[in-house]
XYZ file of C-alpha atoms in Angstrom:
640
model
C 0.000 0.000 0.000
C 2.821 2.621 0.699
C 4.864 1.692 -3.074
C 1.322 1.840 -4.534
C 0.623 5.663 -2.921
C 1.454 6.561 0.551
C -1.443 7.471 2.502
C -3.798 7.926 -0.714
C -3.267 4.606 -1.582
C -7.470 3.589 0.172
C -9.152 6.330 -1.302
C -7.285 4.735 -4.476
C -8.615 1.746 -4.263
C -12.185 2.957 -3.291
C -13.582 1.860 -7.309
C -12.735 -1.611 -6.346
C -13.715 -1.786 -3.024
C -16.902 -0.430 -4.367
C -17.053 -3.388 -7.098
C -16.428 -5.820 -4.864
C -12.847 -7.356 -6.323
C -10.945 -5.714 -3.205
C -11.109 -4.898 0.330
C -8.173 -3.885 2.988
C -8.049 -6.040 5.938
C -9.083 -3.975 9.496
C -6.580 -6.262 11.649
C -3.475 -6.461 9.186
C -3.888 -3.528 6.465
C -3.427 -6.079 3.905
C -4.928 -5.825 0.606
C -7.507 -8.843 -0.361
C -8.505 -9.881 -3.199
C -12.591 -11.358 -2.597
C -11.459 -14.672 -5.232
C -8.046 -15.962 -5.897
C -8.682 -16.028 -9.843
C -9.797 -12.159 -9.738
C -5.820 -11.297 -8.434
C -4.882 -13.950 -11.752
C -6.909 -11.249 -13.544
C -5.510 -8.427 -12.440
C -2.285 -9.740 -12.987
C -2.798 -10.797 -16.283
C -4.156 -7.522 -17.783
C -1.166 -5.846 -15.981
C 1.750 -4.464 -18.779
C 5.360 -5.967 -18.369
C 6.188 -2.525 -17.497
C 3.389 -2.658 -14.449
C 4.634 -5.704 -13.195
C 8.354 -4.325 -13.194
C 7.516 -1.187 -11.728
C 5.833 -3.454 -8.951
C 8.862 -5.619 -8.217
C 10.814 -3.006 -7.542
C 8.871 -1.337 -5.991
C 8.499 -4.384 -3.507
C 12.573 -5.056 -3.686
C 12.832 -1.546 -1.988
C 10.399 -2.482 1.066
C 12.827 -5.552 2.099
C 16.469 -5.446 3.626
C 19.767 -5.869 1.651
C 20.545 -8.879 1.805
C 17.158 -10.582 1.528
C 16.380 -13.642 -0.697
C 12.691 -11.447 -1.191
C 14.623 -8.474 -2.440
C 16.869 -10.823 -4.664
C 14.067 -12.364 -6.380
C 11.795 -9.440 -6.785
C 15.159 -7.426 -8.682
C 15.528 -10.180 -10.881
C 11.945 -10.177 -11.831
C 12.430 -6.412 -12.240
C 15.359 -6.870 -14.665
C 15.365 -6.905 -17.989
C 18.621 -6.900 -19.186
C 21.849 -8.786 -17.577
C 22.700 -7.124 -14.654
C 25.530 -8.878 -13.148
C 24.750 -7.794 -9.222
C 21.383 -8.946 -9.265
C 22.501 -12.253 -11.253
C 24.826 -12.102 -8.302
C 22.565 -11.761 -5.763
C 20.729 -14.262 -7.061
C 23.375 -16.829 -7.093
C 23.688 -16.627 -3.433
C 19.836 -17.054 -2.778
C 19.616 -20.349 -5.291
C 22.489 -21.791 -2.690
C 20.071 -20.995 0.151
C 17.508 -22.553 -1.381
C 19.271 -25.667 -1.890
C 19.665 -25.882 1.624
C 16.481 -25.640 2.796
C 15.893 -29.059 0.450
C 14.443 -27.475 -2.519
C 16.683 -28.761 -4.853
C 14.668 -27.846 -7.935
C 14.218 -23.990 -6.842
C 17.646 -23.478 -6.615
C 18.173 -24.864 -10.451
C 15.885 -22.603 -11.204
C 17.470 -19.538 -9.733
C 20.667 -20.956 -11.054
C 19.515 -21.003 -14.545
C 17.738 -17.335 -14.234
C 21.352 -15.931 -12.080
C 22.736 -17.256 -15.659
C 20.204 -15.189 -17.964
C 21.262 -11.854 -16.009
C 25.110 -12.430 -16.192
C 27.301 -10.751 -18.792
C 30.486 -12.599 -17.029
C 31.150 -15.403 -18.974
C 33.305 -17.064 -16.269
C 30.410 -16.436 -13.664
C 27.595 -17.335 -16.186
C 29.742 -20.611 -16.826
C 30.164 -21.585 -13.141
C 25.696 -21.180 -12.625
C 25.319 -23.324 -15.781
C 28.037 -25.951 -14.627
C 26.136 -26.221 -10.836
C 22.718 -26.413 -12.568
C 23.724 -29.127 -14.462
C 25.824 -30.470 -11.261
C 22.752 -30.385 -9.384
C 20.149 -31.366 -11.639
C 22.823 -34.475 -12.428
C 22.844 -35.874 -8.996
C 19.797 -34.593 -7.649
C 16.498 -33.345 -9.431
C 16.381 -35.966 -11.860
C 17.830 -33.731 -14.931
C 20.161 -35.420 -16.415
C 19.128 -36.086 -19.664
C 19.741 -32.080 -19.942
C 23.416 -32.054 -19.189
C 24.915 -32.247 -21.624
C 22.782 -29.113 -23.009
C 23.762 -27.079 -19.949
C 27.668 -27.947 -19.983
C 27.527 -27.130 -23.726
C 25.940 -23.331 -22.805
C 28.773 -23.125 -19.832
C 31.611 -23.916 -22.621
C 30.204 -21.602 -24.897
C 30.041 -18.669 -21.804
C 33.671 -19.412 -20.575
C 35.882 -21.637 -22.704
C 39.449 -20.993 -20.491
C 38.032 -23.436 -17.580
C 36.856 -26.815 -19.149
C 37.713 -28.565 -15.532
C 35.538 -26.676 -13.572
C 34.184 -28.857 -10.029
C 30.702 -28.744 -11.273
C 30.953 -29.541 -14.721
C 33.559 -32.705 -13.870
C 30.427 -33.902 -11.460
C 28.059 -33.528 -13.697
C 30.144 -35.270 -16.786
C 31.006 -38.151 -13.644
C 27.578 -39.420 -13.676
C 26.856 -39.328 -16.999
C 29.977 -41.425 -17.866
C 28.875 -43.886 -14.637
C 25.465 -43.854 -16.068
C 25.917 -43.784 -19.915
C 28.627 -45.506 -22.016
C 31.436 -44.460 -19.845
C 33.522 -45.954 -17.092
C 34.394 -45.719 -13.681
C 38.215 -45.171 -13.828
C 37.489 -42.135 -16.093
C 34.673 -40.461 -13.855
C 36.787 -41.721 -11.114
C 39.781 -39.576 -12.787
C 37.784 -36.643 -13.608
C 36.784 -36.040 -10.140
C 39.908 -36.884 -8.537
C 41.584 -34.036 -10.817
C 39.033 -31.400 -10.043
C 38.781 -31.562 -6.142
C 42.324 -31.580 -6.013
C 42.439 -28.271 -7.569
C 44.172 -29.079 -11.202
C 42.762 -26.090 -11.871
C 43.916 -23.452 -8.708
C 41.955 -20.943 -10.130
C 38.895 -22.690 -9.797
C 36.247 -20.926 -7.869
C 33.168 -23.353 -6.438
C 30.521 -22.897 -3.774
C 30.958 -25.809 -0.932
C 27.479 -26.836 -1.797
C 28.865 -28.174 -4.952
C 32.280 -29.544 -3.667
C 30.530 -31.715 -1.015
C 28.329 -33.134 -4.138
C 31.306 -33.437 -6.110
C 32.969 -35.218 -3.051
C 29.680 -37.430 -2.637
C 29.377 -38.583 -6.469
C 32.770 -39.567 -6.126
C 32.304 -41.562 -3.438
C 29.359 -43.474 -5.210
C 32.125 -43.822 -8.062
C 34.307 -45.551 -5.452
C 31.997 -47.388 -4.275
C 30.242 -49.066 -7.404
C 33.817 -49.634 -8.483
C 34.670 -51.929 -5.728
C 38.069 -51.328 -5.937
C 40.129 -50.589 -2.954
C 43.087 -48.226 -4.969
C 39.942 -45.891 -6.613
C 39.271 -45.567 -2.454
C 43.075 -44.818 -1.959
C 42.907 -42.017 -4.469
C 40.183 -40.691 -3.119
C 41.815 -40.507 0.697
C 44.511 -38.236 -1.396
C 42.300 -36.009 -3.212
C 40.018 -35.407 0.142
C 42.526 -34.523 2.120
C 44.324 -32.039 0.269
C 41.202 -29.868 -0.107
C 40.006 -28.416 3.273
C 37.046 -26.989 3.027
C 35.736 -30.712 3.601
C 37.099 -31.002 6.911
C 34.075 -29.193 8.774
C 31.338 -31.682 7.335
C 30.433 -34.761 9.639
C 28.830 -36.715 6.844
C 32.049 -37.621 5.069
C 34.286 -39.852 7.382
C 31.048 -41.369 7.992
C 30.337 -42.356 4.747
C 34.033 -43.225 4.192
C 34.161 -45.159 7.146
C 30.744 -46.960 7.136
C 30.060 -47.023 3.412
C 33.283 -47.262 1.746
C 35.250 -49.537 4.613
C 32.833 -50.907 7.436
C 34.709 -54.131 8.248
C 37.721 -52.016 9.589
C 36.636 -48.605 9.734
C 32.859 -48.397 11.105
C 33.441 -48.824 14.625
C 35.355 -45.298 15.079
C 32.512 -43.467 13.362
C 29.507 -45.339 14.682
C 28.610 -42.307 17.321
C 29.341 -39.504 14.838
C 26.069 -41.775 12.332
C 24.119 -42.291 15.450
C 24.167 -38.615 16.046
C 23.119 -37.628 12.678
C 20.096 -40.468 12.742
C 19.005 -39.146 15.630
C 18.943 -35.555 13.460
C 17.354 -36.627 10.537
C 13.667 -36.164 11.487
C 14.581 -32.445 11.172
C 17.202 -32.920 8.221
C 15.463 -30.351 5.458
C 18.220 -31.130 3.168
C 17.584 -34.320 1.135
C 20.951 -34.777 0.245
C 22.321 -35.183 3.489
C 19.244 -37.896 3.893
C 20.726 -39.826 1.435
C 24.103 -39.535 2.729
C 23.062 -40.443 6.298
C 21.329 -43.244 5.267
C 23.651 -45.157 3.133
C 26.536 -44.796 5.778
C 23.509 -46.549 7.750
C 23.219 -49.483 5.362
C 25.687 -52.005 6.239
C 25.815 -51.046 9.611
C 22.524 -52.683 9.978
C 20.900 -48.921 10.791
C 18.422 -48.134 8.388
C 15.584 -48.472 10.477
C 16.262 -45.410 11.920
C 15.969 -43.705 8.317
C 12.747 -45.038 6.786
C 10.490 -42.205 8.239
C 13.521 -39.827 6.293
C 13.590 -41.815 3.506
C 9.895 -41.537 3.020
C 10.018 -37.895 2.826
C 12.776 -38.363 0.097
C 10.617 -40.430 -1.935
C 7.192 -38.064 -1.460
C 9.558 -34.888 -3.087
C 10.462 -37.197 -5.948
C 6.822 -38.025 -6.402
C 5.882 -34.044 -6.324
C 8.410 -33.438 -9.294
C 11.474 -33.051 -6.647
C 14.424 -35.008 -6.293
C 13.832 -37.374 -8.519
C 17.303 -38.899 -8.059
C 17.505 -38.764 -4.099
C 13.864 -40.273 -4.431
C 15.425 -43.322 -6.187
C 18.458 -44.090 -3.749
C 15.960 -43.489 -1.050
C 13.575 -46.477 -2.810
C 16.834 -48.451 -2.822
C 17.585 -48.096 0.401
C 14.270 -48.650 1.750
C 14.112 -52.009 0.070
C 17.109 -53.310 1.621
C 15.678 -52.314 4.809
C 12.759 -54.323 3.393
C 14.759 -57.423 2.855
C 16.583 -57.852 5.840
C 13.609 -57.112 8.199
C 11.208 -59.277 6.050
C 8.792 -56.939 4.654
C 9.383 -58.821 1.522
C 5.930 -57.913 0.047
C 7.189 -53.988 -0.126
C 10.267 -54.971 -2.135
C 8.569 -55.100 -5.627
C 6.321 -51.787 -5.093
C 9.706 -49.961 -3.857
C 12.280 -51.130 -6.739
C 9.600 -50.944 -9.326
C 8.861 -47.334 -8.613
C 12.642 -46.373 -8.511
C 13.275 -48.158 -11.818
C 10.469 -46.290 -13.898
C 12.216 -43.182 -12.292
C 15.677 -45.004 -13.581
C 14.285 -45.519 -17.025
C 12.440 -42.086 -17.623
C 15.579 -40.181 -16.103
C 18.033 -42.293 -17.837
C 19.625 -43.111 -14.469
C 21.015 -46.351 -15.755
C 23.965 -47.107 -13.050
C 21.077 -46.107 -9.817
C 18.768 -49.049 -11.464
C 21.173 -51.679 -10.858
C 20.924 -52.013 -7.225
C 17.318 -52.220 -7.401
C 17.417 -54.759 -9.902
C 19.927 -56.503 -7.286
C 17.519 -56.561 -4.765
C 14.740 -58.001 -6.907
C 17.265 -61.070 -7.876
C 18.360 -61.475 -4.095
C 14.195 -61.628 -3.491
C 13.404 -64.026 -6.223
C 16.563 -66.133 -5.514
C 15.033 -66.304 -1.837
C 11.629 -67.325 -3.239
C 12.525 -70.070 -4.995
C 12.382 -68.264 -8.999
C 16.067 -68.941 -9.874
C 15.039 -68.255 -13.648
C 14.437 -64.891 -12.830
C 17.105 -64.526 -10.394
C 19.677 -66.200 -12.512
C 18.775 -63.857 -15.254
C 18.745 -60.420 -13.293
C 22.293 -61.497 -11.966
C 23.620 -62.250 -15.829
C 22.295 -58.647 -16.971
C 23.598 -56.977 -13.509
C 27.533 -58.387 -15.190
C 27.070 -57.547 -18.777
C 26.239 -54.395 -17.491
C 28.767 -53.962 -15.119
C 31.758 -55.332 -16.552
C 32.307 -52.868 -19.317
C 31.846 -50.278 -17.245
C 34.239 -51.973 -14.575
C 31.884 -51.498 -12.192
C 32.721 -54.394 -9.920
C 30.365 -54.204 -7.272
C 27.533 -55.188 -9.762
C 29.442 -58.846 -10.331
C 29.740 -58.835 -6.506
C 25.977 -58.719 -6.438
C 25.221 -61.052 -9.069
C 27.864 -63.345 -7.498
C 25.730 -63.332 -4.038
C 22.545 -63.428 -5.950
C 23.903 -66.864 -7.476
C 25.222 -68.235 -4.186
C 21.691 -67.403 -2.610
C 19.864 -69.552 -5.678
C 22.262 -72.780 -4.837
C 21.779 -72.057 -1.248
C 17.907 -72.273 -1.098
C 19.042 -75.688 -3.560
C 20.974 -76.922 -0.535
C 23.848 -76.975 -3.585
C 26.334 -76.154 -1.170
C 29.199 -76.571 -3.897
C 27.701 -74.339 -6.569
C 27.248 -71.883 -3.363
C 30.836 -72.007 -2.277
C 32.124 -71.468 -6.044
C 29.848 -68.264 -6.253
C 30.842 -66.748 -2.969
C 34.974 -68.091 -3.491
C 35.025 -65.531 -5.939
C 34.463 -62.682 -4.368
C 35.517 -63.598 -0.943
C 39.262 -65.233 0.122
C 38.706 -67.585 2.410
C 40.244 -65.893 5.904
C 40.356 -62.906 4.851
C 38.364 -59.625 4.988
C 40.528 -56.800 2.662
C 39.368 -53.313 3.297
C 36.756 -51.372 0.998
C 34.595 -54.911 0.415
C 31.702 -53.677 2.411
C 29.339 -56.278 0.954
C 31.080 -59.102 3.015
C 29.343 -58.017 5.556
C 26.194 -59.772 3.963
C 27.144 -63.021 3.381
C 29.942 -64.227 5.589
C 27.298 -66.686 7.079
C 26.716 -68.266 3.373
C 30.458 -68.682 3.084
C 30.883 -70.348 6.332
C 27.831 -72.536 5.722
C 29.132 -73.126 2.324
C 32.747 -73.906 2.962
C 31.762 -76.106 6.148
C 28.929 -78.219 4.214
C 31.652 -78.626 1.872
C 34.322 -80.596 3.921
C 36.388 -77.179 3.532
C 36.167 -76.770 7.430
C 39.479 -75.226 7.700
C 38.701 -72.240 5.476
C 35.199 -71.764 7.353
C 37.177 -71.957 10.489
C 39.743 -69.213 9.007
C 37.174 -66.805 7.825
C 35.260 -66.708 11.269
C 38.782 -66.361 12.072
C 38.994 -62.657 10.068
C 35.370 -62.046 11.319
C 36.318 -62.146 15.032
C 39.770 -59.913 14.631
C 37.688 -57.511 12.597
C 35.338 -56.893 16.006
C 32.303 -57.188 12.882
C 30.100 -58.182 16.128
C 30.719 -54.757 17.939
C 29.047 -52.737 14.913
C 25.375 -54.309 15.361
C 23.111 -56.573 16.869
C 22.325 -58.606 13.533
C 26.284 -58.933 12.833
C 26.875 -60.225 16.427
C 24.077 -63.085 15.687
C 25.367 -64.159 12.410
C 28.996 -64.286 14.065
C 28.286 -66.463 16.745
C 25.865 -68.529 13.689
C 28.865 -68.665 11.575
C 30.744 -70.565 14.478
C 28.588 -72.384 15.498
C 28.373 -73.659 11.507
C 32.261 -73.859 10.926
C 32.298 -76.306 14.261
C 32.795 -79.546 12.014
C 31.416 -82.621 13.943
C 30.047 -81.648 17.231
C 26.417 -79.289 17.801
C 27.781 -75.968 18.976
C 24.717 -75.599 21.173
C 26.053 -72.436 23.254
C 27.106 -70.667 19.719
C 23.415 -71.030 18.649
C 21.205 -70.368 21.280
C 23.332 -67.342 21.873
C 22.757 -66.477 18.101
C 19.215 -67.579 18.591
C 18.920 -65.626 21.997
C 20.796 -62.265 20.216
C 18.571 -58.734 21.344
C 16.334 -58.148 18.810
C 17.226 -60.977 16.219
C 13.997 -61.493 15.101
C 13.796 -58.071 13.328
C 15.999 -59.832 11.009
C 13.864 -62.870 10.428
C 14.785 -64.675 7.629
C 18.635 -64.948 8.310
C 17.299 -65.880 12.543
C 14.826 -68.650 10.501
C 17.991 -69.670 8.692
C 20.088 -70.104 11.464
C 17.099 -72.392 13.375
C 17.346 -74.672 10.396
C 21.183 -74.794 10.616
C 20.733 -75.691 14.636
C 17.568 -77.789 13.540
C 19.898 -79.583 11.007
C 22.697 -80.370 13.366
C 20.415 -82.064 16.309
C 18.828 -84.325 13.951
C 22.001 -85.560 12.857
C 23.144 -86.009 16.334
C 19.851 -87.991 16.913
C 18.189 -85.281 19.394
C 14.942 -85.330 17.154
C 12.792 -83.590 20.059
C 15.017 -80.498 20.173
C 15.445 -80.369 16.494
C 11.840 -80.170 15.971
C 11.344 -77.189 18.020
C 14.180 -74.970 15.803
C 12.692 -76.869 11.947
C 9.140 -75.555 13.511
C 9.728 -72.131 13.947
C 12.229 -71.755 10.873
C 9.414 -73.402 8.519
C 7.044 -71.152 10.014
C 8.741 -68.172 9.509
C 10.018 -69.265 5.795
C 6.271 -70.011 4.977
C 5.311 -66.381 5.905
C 8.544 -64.789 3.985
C 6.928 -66.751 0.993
C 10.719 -68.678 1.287
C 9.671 -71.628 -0.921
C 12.827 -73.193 -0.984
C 13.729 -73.107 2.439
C 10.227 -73.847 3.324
C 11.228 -76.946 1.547
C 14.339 -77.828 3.399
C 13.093 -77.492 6.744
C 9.700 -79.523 5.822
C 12.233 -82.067 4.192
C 14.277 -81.998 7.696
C 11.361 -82.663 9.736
C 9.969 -85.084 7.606
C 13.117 -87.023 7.812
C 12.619 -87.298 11.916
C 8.949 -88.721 11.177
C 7.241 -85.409 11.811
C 4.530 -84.605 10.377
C 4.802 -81.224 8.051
C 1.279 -79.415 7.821
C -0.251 -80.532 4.288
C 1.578 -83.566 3.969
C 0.829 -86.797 4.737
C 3.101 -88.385 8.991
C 5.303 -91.298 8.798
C 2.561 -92.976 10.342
C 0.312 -92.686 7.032
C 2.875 -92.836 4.822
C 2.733 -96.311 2.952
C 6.060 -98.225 3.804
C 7.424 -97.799 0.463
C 10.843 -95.624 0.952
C 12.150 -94.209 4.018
C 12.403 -90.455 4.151
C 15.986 -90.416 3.663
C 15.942 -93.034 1.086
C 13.084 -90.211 -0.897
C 15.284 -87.666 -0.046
C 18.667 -89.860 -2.262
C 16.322 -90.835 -4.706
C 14.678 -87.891 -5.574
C 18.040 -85.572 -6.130
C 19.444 -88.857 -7.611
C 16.653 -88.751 -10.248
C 17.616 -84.859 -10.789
C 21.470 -86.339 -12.089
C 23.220 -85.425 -8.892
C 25.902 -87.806 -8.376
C 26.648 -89.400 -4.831
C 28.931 -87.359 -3.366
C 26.562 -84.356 -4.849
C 23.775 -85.549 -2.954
C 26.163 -86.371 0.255
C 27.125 -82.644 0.651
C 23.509 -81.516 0.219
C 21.976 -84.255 3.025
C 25.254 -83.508 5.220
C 25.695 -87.355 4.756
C 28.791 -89.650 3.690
C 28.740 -90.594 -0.206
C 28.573 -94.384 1.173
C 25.493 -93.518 3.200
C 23.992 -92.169 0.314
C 24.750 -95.472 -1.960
C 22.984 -97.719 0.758
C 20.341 -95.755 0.413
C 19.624 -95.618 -3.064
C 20.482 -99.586 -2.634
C 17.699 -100.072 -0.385
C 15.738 -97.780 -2.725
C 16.119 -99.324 -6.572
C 14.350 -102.502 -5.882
C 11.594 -100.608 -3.757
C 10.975 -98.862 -6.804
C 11.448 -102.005 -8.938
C 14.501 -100.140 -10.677
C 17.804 -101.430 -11.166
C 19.405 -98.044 -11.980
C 18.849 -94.302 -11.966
C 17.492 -94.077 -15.657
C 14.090 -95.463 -13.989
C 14.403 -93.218 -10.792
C 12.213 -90.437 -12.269
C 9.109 -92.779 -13.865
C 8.594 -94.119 -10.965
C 9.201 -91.302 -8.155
C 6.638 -89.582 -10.805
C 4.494 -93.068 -10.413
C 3.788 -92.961 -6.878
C 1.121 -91.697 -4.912
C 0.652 -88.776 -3.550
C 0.938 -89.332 -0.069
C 4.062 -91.934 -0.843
C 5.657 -88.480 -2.267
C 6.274 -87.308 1.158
């Protein structure tokens, strides 16, 4: 009212009062408008010139300094005007850090439109294409951008956020991860000294480069990285990175002295606004068994990328709450959650930020008993990878593999998956996914007769102090030896597994770990206690949707003479084959030799040919040609 005409400003306004459109509020002396779509009108019959004589008129009511004053200059600006562009600049950083990722691209690109510095025009193009890159979903529109900032400023081709915007498109186009790898390595260690960049952009330069590391999965990118880091202080003051290089990048050795720091900034992120540090937090969280903590987070991540926000922090967040998903057995959430990131993946050409949701559909069908599916995801996850030498991607289709011959009881097939990725004994640094599936190797190694490397590896577990970083880690050590002790129950190791605080938030590795105990006390004859551990794993494994290892613990209690729900007792079963002799015959029929069969029934190859001795004339076979007619041949209640 005062820009419009000081004290006459009412008596002004008296026409429209009178017509109803306006009225000035008693309480606030604010002007009114009686219908939202009558100030569109007024607005829209208004002359450019009106509407810039109103900005700045507006500009000069708030103080310098002001993001209000900023943006109303701009919009009062025709021309380029390099201290508004300027002011600007600083207000599309302050946006970012309230979480609005997409307003400060915005204000990024319209900071560029008022510049006649080419250098400074260059450097708002590079971060809007930085940002848009690793954040909003933009990328697509890179390469556009860092074409425009070359054009505007030629002399600095290595600029900070024009190397981390090129990073991940290499990492997600044809490119590879030693050259992204190089390209940021170069620019945060200041190749160029004259480099000028905004720590907003320098921490995401410093955080794409860390995904870089990490998809690579090797540990002399992570070396390289400890070099570049430390030479460039202005990292020093931000919490989030030794985190994430600690829990992220090297959690078997390097967790445990960051652990507080990450519990501190979980405990933060209700009130985090900035959905980059989300992200951050929670994937230092992830193998540290600590996502629960972020899902609430997480969500909020995932609602902006649904409003047209961060589309990319919205599909790390999906990825991360599906692991969550997994491990605490909320395995019907799994599909809606990857699905919803990869149509993100594919409509934002985020090729390299699909994989890991494709990973965690293979790991979920390889559970579930669909090895086609799994076998598949984990063939695409290497010819994708490999080129790209993105090693972490053959890591997970190696574990995706192992979990397929697992739910098989193929303990050899499991141990060749998981041999190469993991040396028996030893844990190297920067190989966080270890962490995952040192149980399977144990189990693997041990069920293979190769009881000295199981032994070796628990070995590398213990000196490691893996149990110290989480409740779930501390049950699957004590599981692991309890499963390397060859020949003898380790009945303290499991029931303190068993007995672990919390464990069943993790059920389907605690139903696994029943079955192993379940497994051993049948063996040893002590059919009463085994019952109560097969019981409770098949029940859980039936409400995970396990098939597989449904199967195996059904199998394992049908071999005591316990009845399974849905299948016929011992007592009704005709006396035709006895369930271990079922048990040789059946894998027998599938072409498994002897000693196959041995290692999957935990039985000596000579214990297996008396059985399938005392089987063949049962059957009225005299070799294993006939085993499959006439398993197929008998009743249905003489299946089982």
């Amino acid at each position: 009212l005062r820009r419009a005409g000081g004290g006459d400003a009412p008596a002004a306004l008296a026409p429209a009062e009178k017509a109803g459109l306006v009225r000035v509020d008693a309480a606030s002396g604010r002007l009114v408008f009686r219908h939202p779509l009558t100030r569109s009108a007024v607005l829209e019959l208004s002359t450019s010139a009106e509407r810039r004589r109103g900005h700045l008129a507006l500009a000069r009511e708030f103080p310098e300094g002001s993001e209000h004053r900023a943006r109303h200059l701009a919009d009062a600006t025709i021309g380029p005007d390099d201290e508004v562009a300027g002011l600007l600049y600083e207000v599309a950083h302050r946006t970012l850090g309230r979480g609005d990722a997409v307003g400060a691209i915005t204000t990024l690109l319209r900071a560029s439109e008022l510049s006649l510095d080419g250098a400074a025009k260059a450097r708002m193009l590079t971060e809007a294409a930085c940002l848009g890159a690793n954040i909003t979903g933009d990328l697509r529109n890179v390469r556009a951008l860092l074409a425009d900032a070359a054009l505007a400023d030629p002399t600095d081709p290595d600029s900070l956020a024009a190397a981390t915007a090129a990073a991940s498109q290499l990492v997600n186009g044809e490119g590879d991860a030693d050259t992204a790898h190089k390209l940021l390595v170069g620019a945060i260690g200041g190749r160029n000294p004259q480099n000028r960049f905004s720590t907003d952009v320098l921490h995401e330069a410093v955080l794409t480069l860390v995904r870089v590391c990490f998809y690579s999965g090797r540990p002399e990118l992570w070396r390289t990285f400890d070099d570049a880091v430390r030479e460039t202080p202005s990292t020093a003051d931000e919490p989030l990175l030794p985190v994430l290089r600690g829990a992220l990048g090297d959690p078997v050795h390097a967790a445990l002295p960051v652990l507080d720091t990450l519990d501190g900034l979980l405990a933060d992120l209700h009130r985090e606004t900035d959905l980059r540090r989300i992200i951050g937090a929670a994937a230092a969280a992830t193998f540290v068994d600590r996502l629960p903590g972020c899902r609430s987070a997480l969500r909020r991540v995932i609602d902006s990328g649904r409003d047209g926000g961060a589309v990319a922090a919205a599909i790390e967040a999906s990825f991360m709450l599906a692991i969550d998903a997994y491990f605490s057995g909320q395995w019907d959430d799994i599909p809606g959650l990857t699905e919803e990131g990869l149509r993100w993946c594919d409509r934002h050409s985020y090729r390299l930020t699909a994989q890991p949701c494709r990973y965690l559909r293979g790991l979920l069908a390889a559970a579930r008993g669909d090895t086609r599916t799994a076998l598949t995801v984990a063939d695409r996850l290497v010819s994708w990878g490999s080129p790209r030498r993105l090693d972490t991607l053959g890591v997970y289709a190696a574990h995706i593999r192992a979990m397929c011959a697992l739910a098989d009881a193929d303990f050899e097939s499991a141990y060749r998956q998981l041999a190469s990725v993991v040396t028996p004994g030893e844990l190297p640094p920067y190989q966080p996914h270890v962490l995952w599936f040192f149980l399977d190797f144990a189990e693997a190694a041990a069920r293979t007769g190769r009881h000295a490397e199981a032994a070796a590896h628990v070995a590398a577990v213990d000196e490691t102090r893996i149990p110290a970083l989480s409740t779930r880690l501390a049950m699957l050590t004590a599981a692991a030896r309890a499963v390397a002790t060859p020949d003898v129950v380790a009945h303290d190791l499991f029931e303190r597994a068993i007995a672990t605080p919390d464990a069943q938030r993790w059920p389907f590795e605690w139903a696994r770990i029943r079955l192993h105990y379940g497994e051993r006390l049948r063996r040893a004859k002590a059919g009463g206690a085994a019952r109560v551990h097969l019981e409770a794993a098949l029940t859980v494994f039936q409400r995970l949707g396990a098939a597989p290892w449904a199967a195996r613990a059904a199998n394992e209690l049908r071999a005591s003479g316990i009845a399974v729900p849905g299948t016929a007792s011992g007592a009704d079963r005709p006396a035709l084959l006895t369930p271990q002799e079922l048990q040789a015959a059946e894998l027998a029929a599938t072409g498994l030799t002897n000693k196959q069969i041995a290692a999957r029934l935990s039985l000596s190859p000579r214990t297996v040919a008396a059985h399938l001795s005392s089987a063949f004339p049962k059957l009225g076979v005299s070799s294993r040609a006939g085993l499959r007619d006439a398993l197929t041949g008998l009743p249905p209640d003489g299946r089982y």
